[in-house]
XYZ file of C-alpha atoms in Angstrom:
435
model
C -4.921 -28.895 -21.700
C -5.464 -27.826 -18.169
C -2.595 -26.544 -15.927
C -3.790 -28.272 -12.787
C -0.651 -29.568 -11.227
C 2.820 -28.447 -10.160
C 4.412 -31.122 -12.368
C 2.567 -29.781 -15.362
C 3.761 -26.232 -14.699
C 7.274 -27.360 -14.145
C 7.640 -29.267 -17.325
C 6.165 -26.464 -19.476
C 8.414 -24.043 -17.819
C 11.423 -25.968 -18.667
C 10.328 -26.225 -22.195
C 9.866 -22.448 -22.271
C 13.632 -22.042 -20.632
C 14.967 -24.238 -23.518
C 13.037 -22.569 -26.061
C 14.079 -19.148 -24.970
C 17.769 -19.886 -24.708
C 17.794 -20.451 -28.470
C 15.074 -17.918 -29.422
C 17.665 -15.397 -30.133
C 18.637 -17.037 -33.296
C 17.102 -15.877 -36.733
C 15.158 -19.187 -36.979
C 11.488 -18.338 -37.434
C 10.448 -21.873 -36.433
C 11.876 -21.392 -33.073
C 10.329 -17.871 -32.485
C 6.848 -19.519 -33.362
C 7.317 -22.400 -31.132
C 8.413 -19.820 -28.309
C 5.095 -18.093 -28.719
C 2.973 -21.352 -28.854
C 4.397 -22.339 -25.748
C 3.456 -19.216 -24.022
C 0.102 -19.385 -25.589
C -0.432 -22.758 -23.923
C 0.384 -21.282 -20.637
C -2.258 -18.632 -20.999
C -4.990 -21.295 -21.387
C -6.524 -20.504 -17.924
C -7.005 -16.863 -18.890
C -8.569 -17.905 -22.047
C -10.861 -20.354 -20.043
C -12.171 -17.396 -17.634
C -12.239 -14.612 -20.411
C -16.181 -15.034 -20.961
C -17.248 -14.748 -17.212
C -14.883 -12.110 -16.863
C -16.045 -10.098 -19.640
C -19.701 -10.698 -18.756
C -18.951 -9.567 -15.133
C -17.239 -6.506 -16.387
C -20.091 -5.413 -18.532
C -22.404 -5.686 -15.452
C -19.810 -3.763 -13.588
C -19.573 -0.922 -15.930
C -23.536 -0.714 -16.342
C -24.333 -0.661 -12.718
C -21.632 1.735 -11.398
C -22.003 4.172 -14.260
C -25.822 4.322 -13.031
C -24.554 4.802 -9.354
C -22.163 7.695 -10.339
C -24.801 9.229 -12.654
C -27.465 9.168 -9.443
C -24.842 10.876 -7.244
C -23.415 13.349 -9.753
C -26.866 14.984 -10.111
C -26.745 15.348 -6.188
C -23.174 16.416 -6.063
C -23.923 19.747 -4.157
C -25.341 18.007 -1.234
C -23.438 14.923 -1.415
C -22.281 13.388 2.051
C -18.920 11.723 2.701
C -20.347 7.926 2.408
C -22.204 8.809 -1.104
C -18.896 10.244 -2.136
C -16.837 7.378 -1.290
C -19.630 5.104 -2.996
C -18.820 7.228 -6.233
C -15.022 6.807 -5.980
C -15.381 3.019 -5.489
C -17.669 2.875 -8.680
C -15.157 4.792 -10.628
C -12.254 2.546 -9.628
C -14.205 -0.515 -10.322
C -15.300 0.876 -13.897
C -11.592 1.293 -14.602
C -10.904 -2.233 -13.282
C -13.557 -3.690 -15.406
C -12.057 -1.830 -18.686
C -8.645 -3.516 -17.774
C -10.288 -6.876 -17.364
C -11.944 -6.731 -20.666
C -8.777 -5.622 -22.365
C -6.875 -8.382 -20.838
C -9.466 -10.946 -21.397
C -9.666 -9.947 -25.259
C -5.951 -9.684 -25.654
C -4.890 -12.997 -23.997
C -7.791 -14.931 -25.923
C -6.642 -13.569 -29.219
C -3.094 -14.547 -28.484
C -4.162 -18.072 -27.132
C -6.252 -18.616 -30.284
C -3.126 -17.474 -32.470
C -4.803 -14.394 -33.656
C -1.978 -12.407 -32.084
C 1.044 -14.481 -33.297
C 3.762 -12.849 -31.514
C 4.552 -13.237 -27.630
C 6.429 -10.073 -27.807
C 3.221 -7.977 -28.499
C 1.524 -9.404 -25.337
C 4.831 -9.407 -23.246
C 5.560 -5.647 -24.133
C 2.585 -3.967 -25.083
C -0.997 -5.644 -24.190
C 0.271 -6.753 -20.638
C 1.572 -3.429 -19.801
C -1.565 -1.544 -20.646
C -4.237 -4.156 -19.184
C -2.248 -5.178 -16.120
C -1.354 -1.677 -15.203
C -4.807 -0.164 -15.749
C -6.141 -3.383 -13.576
C -3.421 -3.067 -10.707
C -3.738 0.683 -10.359
C -7.515 0.915 -10.006
C -7.668 -2.142 -8.292
C -5.561 -0.968 -5.626
C -7.448 2.258 -5.606
C -10.706 0.383 -5.073
C -9.184 -1.686 -2.293
C -8.136 1.677 -0.545
C -11.481 3.345 -0.949
C -13.124 0.394 0.515
C -10.939 0.809 3.315
C -11.772 4.331 3.685
C -15.387 3.691 3.687
C -15.158 1.161 6.624
C -12.639 3.150 8.782
C -14.950 6.234 8.280
C -18.304 4.480 9.104
C -16.604 3.212 12.312
C -15.283 6.505 13.268
C -18.786 7.857 12.979
C -20.069 5.282 15.172
C -17.493 5.799 17.847
C -17.628 9.607 17.209
C -20.901 10.728 16.175
C -19.933 14.478 16.143
C -16.658 14.016 14.374
C -16.285 16.827 11.585
C -16.733 15.423 7.995
C -14.147 16.484 5.152
C -14.889 15.824 1.865
C -11.813 17.371 0.355
C -9.675 15.298 2.919
C -11.196 11.990 1.542
C -10.624 12.922 -2.131
C -7.204 14.103 -1.408
C -6.267 10.856 0.319
C -7.542 8.705 -2.359
C -5.899 10.707 -5.221
C -2.774 10.670 -3.498
C -2.716 6.920 -2.867
C -3.590 6.329 -6.648
C -0.706 8.673 -7.599
C 1.873 6.693 -5.667
C 0.990 3.491 -7.420
C 0.999 5.227 -10.756
C 4.514 6.094 -10.151
C 5.433 2.540 -8.840
C 3.887 1.335 -12.145
C 5.824 3.754 -14.388
C 9.199 2.884 -12.480
C 8.328 -0.960 -12.617
C 7.467 -1.022 -16.550
C 10.581 0.991 -17.118
C 12.704 -1.492 -15.241
C 10.988 -4.471 -16.930
C 12.325 -3.254 -20.390
C 15.860 -2.759 -18.973
C 16.339 -6.431 -17.670
C 18.012 -9.130 -19.446
C 15.166 -11.458 -19.407
C 13.043 -8.957 -21.439
C 15.283 -9.857 -24.469
C 14.152 -13.526 -24.114
C 10.526 -12.834 -23.853
C 10.677 -12.926 -19.892
C 9.534 -9.422 -19.657
C 6.474 -7.662 -18.192
C 3.837 -10.074 -19.520
C 5.898 -13.319 -18.428
C 6.368 -11.890 -14.989
C 2.593 -11.012 -14.688
C 0.797 -14.009 -16.181
C 3.276 -16.922 -15.713
C 5.378 -16.191 -12.896
C 2.227 -14.666 -11.014
C 4.185 -11.422 -9.698
C 2.613 -8.291 -8.484
C 3.282 -4.730 -9.291
C 6.782 -3.422 -8.102
C 8.557 -6.963 -8.971
C 11.220 -5.381 -10.932
C 11.839 -2.531 -8.432
C 12.335 -5.685 -5.729
C 14.655 -7.544 -8.100
C 17.076 -4.571 -7.817
C 17.968 -5.691 -4.155
C 17.109 -9.561 -4.676
C 20.471 -11.264 -4.389
C 19.690 -13.779 -6.925
C 18.396 -11.539 -9.578
C 21.030 -8.795 -8.972
C 23.828 -11.734 -9.425
C 22.223 -12.607 -12.713
C 22.081 -8.803 -14.073
C 25.712 -8.476 -12.855
C 26.719 -11.481 -14.625
C 25.069 -10.250 -17.864
C 26.005 -6.741 -17.660
C 29.320 -6.170 -15.822
C 31.118 -9.578 -16.339
C 31.477 -10.605 -12.826
C 32.385 -7.167 -11.135
C 33.522 -8.313 -7.689
C 32.221 -5.039 -5.643
C 28.731 -5.395 -7.308
C 28.762 -9.153 -6.450
C 29.531 -8.274 -2.644
C 26.724 -5.520 -2.911
C 24.140 -8.032 -4.023
C 25.136 -10.411 -1.184
C 25.072 -7.390 1.456
C 22.811 -7.332 4.348
C 21.763 -4.011 3.259
C 20.297 -5.446 -0.072
C 18.358 -8.212 1.768
C 16.825 -5.607 4.366
C 15.729 -3.396 1.308
C 14.223 -6.400 -0.455
C 12.134 -7.339 2.547
C 10.888 -3.957 3.127
C 9.919 -3.515 -0.739
C 8.148 -7.052 -0.277
C 6.192 -5.746 2.459
C 5.352 -2.470 0.861
C 4.111 -4.073 -2.346
C 2.292 -6.882 -0.820
C 1.550 -6.724 2.782
C 0.470 -2.960 2.504
C -1.866 -2.779 -0.444
C -3.677 -6.127 0.428
C -3.080 -7.646 3.834
C -3.404 -4.603 5.915
C -6.762 -3.330 4.389
C -8.508 -6.816 4.582
C -7.164 -6.908 8.210
C -8.443 -3.362 9.320
C -11.833 -3.902 7.244
C -12.159 -7.028 9.411
C -11.506 -5.157 12.487
C -14.009 -2.407 11.622
C -16.539 -5.174 10.792
C -16.744 -6.593 14.474
C -16.694 -2.924 15.750
C -19.670 -2.130 13.731
C -21.654 -5.499 14.709
C -20.973 -4.667 18.352
C -22.207 -1.089 17.860
C -25.541 -2.166 16.233
C -26.305 -4.513 19.198
C -25.199 -2.275 21.976
C -26.918 0.822 22.011
C -27.554 1.465 25.549
C -24.793 4.169 25.914
C -25.044 6.090 22.422
C -28.360 5.112 20.680
C -28.080 4.760 16.774
C -31.071 6.374 14.897
C -32.731 4.249 12.170
C -30.873 6.002 9.467
C -27.467 5.463 10.806
C -28.258 1.836 11.541
C -29.215 1.566 7.921
C -25.899 3.234 6.690
C -24.021 0.972 8.905
C -25.514 -2.234 7.749
C -25.043 -1.035 4.076
C -21.243 -0.581 4.600
C -20.776 -3.645 6.881
C -22.461 -5.814 3.799
C -19.976 -3.973 1.341
C -17.130 -4.789 3.846
C -17.899 -8.594 4.177
C -18.187 -8.742 0.375
C -14.744 -6.912 0.157
C -13.209 -9.464 2.696
C -14.782 -12.590 1.036
C -13.746 -11.497 -2.457
C -10.055 -10.309 -1.623
C -8.756 -12.344 1.361
C -8.177 -15.499 -0.937
C -6.109 -13.428 -3.270
C -4.354 -11.504 -0.414
C -3.158 -14.820 1.238
C -2.211 -16.720 -2.003
C 0.052 -13.571 -3.152
C 1.453 -13.383 0.731
C 2.354 -16.997 0.528
C 4.119 -16.673 -3.109
C 5.856 -13.405 -2.058
C 7.432 -14.816 0.901
C 8.241 -18.463 -0.550
C 5.872 -20.221 1.486
C 4.482 -21.516 -1.700
C 7.302 -22.189 -4.885
C 4.957 -23.086 -7.523
C 2.219 -20.674 -8.668
C -0.690 -22.140 -10.514
C -1.829 -19.765 -13.162
C -5.614 -21.108 -13.126
C -5.569 -20.206 -9.314
C -3.962 -17.086 -10.091
C -6.463 -16.307 -12.779
C -9.544 -16.944 -10.637
C -8.162 -15.226 -7.486
C -6.583 -12.310 -9.085
C -9.311 -11.649 -12.041
C -12.723 -13.309 -11.453
C -13.272 -12.602 -7.648
C -12.138 -8.975 -7.750
C -14.424 -8.298 -10.762
C -17.174 -10.114 -9.083
C -16.677 -7.796 -5.911
C -16.845 -4.807 -8.442
C -20.060 -6.002 -9.978
C -21.977 -6.846 -6.436
C -20.776 -3.431 -4.859
C -23.478 -1.351 -6.774
C -26.034 -4.217 -6.165
C -25.820 -3.585 -2.562
C -25.623 0.384 -3.020
C -28.712 0.181 -5.175
C -30.729 -2.216 -2.970
C -29.938 -0.334 0.283
C -30.813 3.319 -1.176
C -34.576 4.024 -1.604
C -33.949 6.947 -4.032
C -31.334 5.044 -6.051
C -33.397 2.006 -6.208
C -36.606 3.746 -7.283
C -34.554 5.617 -10.067
C -33.040 2.536 -11.212
C -36.208 0.543 -11.406
C -37.682 3.500 -13.254
C -34.832 3.735 -15.801
C -34.817 -0.221 -16.334
C -38.675 -0.097 -16.991
C -38.285 2.670 -19.715
C -35.410 0.856 -21.190
C -37.453 -2.454 -21.283
C -40.400 -0.578 -22.770
C -38.051 1.069 -25.319
C -36.905 -2.219 -26.431
C -40.426 -3.692 -26.461
C -41.642 -0.877 -28.639
C -38.511 -1.253 -31.064
C -39.105 -4.891 -31.370
C -42.849 -4.428 -32.002
C -42.089 -1.642 -34.715
C -39.335 -4.146 -36.264
C -42.045 -6.867 -36.385
C -44.882 -4.618 -37.613
C -42.606 -3.277 -40.472
C -41.729 -6.899 -41.417
C -45.323 -7.722 -41.840
C -46.243 -4.138 -43.608
C -49.356 -4.178 -45.829
C -48.860 -4.170 -49.682
C -48.990 -0.904 -51.653
C -52.437 -1.900 -53.060
C -54.154 -2.196 -49.704
C -52.156 0.360 -47.730
C -54.804 2.956 -48.049
C -57.237 0.671 -46.639
C -55.302 -0.123 -43.367
C -54.670 1.949 -40.379
C -51.020 3.435 -39.576
C -50.659 1.607 -36.667
C -46.809 2.449 -36.172
C -47.538 6.106 -36.180
C -50.841 6.386 -34.494
C -50.485 3.827 -31.613
C -49.154 5.518 -28.508
C -48.532 2.254 -26.514
C -48.628 -1.102 -27.472
C -52.390 -2.526 -27.073
C -54.004 1.264 -26.881
C -56.510 2.028 -29.347
C -55.455 4.301 -32.275
C -56.284 7.926 -31.974
C -59.294 8.551 -34.291
C -60.629 12.165 -35.481
C -64.050 12.705 -34.223
C -65.991 12.966 -37.456
C -69.308 11.716 -36.196
C -71.209 10.805 -33.062
C -69.229 9.231 -30.042
C -70.634 5.817 -31.011
C -69.405 6.061 -34.464
C -66.021 7.042 -32.997
C -66.004 4.292 -30.801
C -66.959 1.806 -33.620
C -64.428 3.062 -35.770
C -61.800 2.996 -33.027
C -62.560 -0.817 -32.349
C -62.373 -1.743 -36.134
C -58.968 0.142 -36.462
C -57.705 -1.605 -33.361
C -58.822 -5.037 -34.711
C -56.981 -4.372 -38.048
C -53.933 -3.278 -36.125
C -53.986 -6.545 -34.108
C -54.500 -8.478 -37.480
C -51.475 -6.863 -39.320
C-alpha cells in the first residue's frame, strides 16, 4: 500500500493513536497490531532499501579509494585534497548508516523484527544518529571546500592552514554528537516513548530532525502535555510553558537545528558558485593559471551537485519545521532525506576521480588489475570443473600452473632445438585450449 496522499497518512495515524492508547494493556494481540501498523507506515523505507544499499556500496568503494590515494600522499597534502578526504570519510559513515537503516526497516516491514520497540529504541537510534551526524559533517565539509576555494580566488596569497580546517570540522562534528546524545536521552524520558512514540516514531513517521526533543522542552503544546502527565496540572509550570521566553527559545532552537545545518550552507555554497563562475570568465585583473582554473571547476561541479541533492530536502524540512506544511509524507521524506544524500555521496568521488589525473590513472590501473584477477579466477574455476581424468592426466599439460596469462603459451623447457620447442609449445597450447 503506497502512502501517497495526506488522507491515507491521517487515517493510518489515527489508527495508530487508537492502538497506542490501549497498547499498554497486557494483551499480546494489541501489541502485535501496534507493531503491524508501524510496519505498514515504514513501507516507503522498504521500497527505497535496494537502491539505497546499492548506492551506499558504491559510495563506500569509491570514497575508500579516494582516501587511500590521498593517504599515501599525506606529507604533501594541500588543503583542497585534505577537504576531499574529510568529505569522503563523512560520506562513508553516512553510507554505513544508510545500509543499517535500510536493513533494519526492511526486516521490520517484513516482520522478521517483530516488535516496534526494537526499532523505536535501538535500531533507529543507531542508524539515524550515524546518518544525521555524518551527513551534517559532510555538508559542513562541502561548505568549507566551497568557501576556501572562493577565498583562494579572491585572495591568491592567502595563507593556508590545514590544522585550522581539521579543527573546524572536528569541532562541528563534536557539537552535533553532543546534541545527538542529549536528544536521545530526552527521547527516552518523554511520556510518548512508553506508547511507542519515541525516537524511531519521531524520526520515521513524524519526519522530525535531530534536536526535536530539545525543542519540545520549550514547545508550548509538548510542554503542557508533559506537565499534565508528570506534575498533575502544576499552575506555575503551565504558565512557564505559555510564556514568551519559551516561545523565543523554541524559535531559536528551530533555527539552530534546521536553518543553520541545512539552509545556510546551501545559500552560502550557491553564492560561492556565482563568485567562482564570475572569476572563471573575468581574468583581466587577476589571471588564473590552468591549474587553478581546473581546481576551481572541480569544486564548482561538487558545489552544484551538493546544491542539487540537498536543496530539496532542506526546503522540505524548513517548510515542515515552521508549519508551512502540516502533513509530512513518508515517501517524500524517505527519498529526499535518504536517496538524494546518498546519491550525492556516491557521485562526489566520481567527480574527484575524473578530475584528478593521478587519481584517475591509479583508479584505472587498480580496476584493470581487479578485472584481470577476477577473470583469472573464473578461468581457473572453469578449468578445474573440466579437469582431466586421472588416467590421462600424465599426458596433458598443467595449464593452470604453467600458464602465466590467459591465452599465452605455456613455458616449455628447452630440451631440443628451437623448432622442436616451438612445435612442442604449439601442441601444449592446443591441448590447453581443448581442455
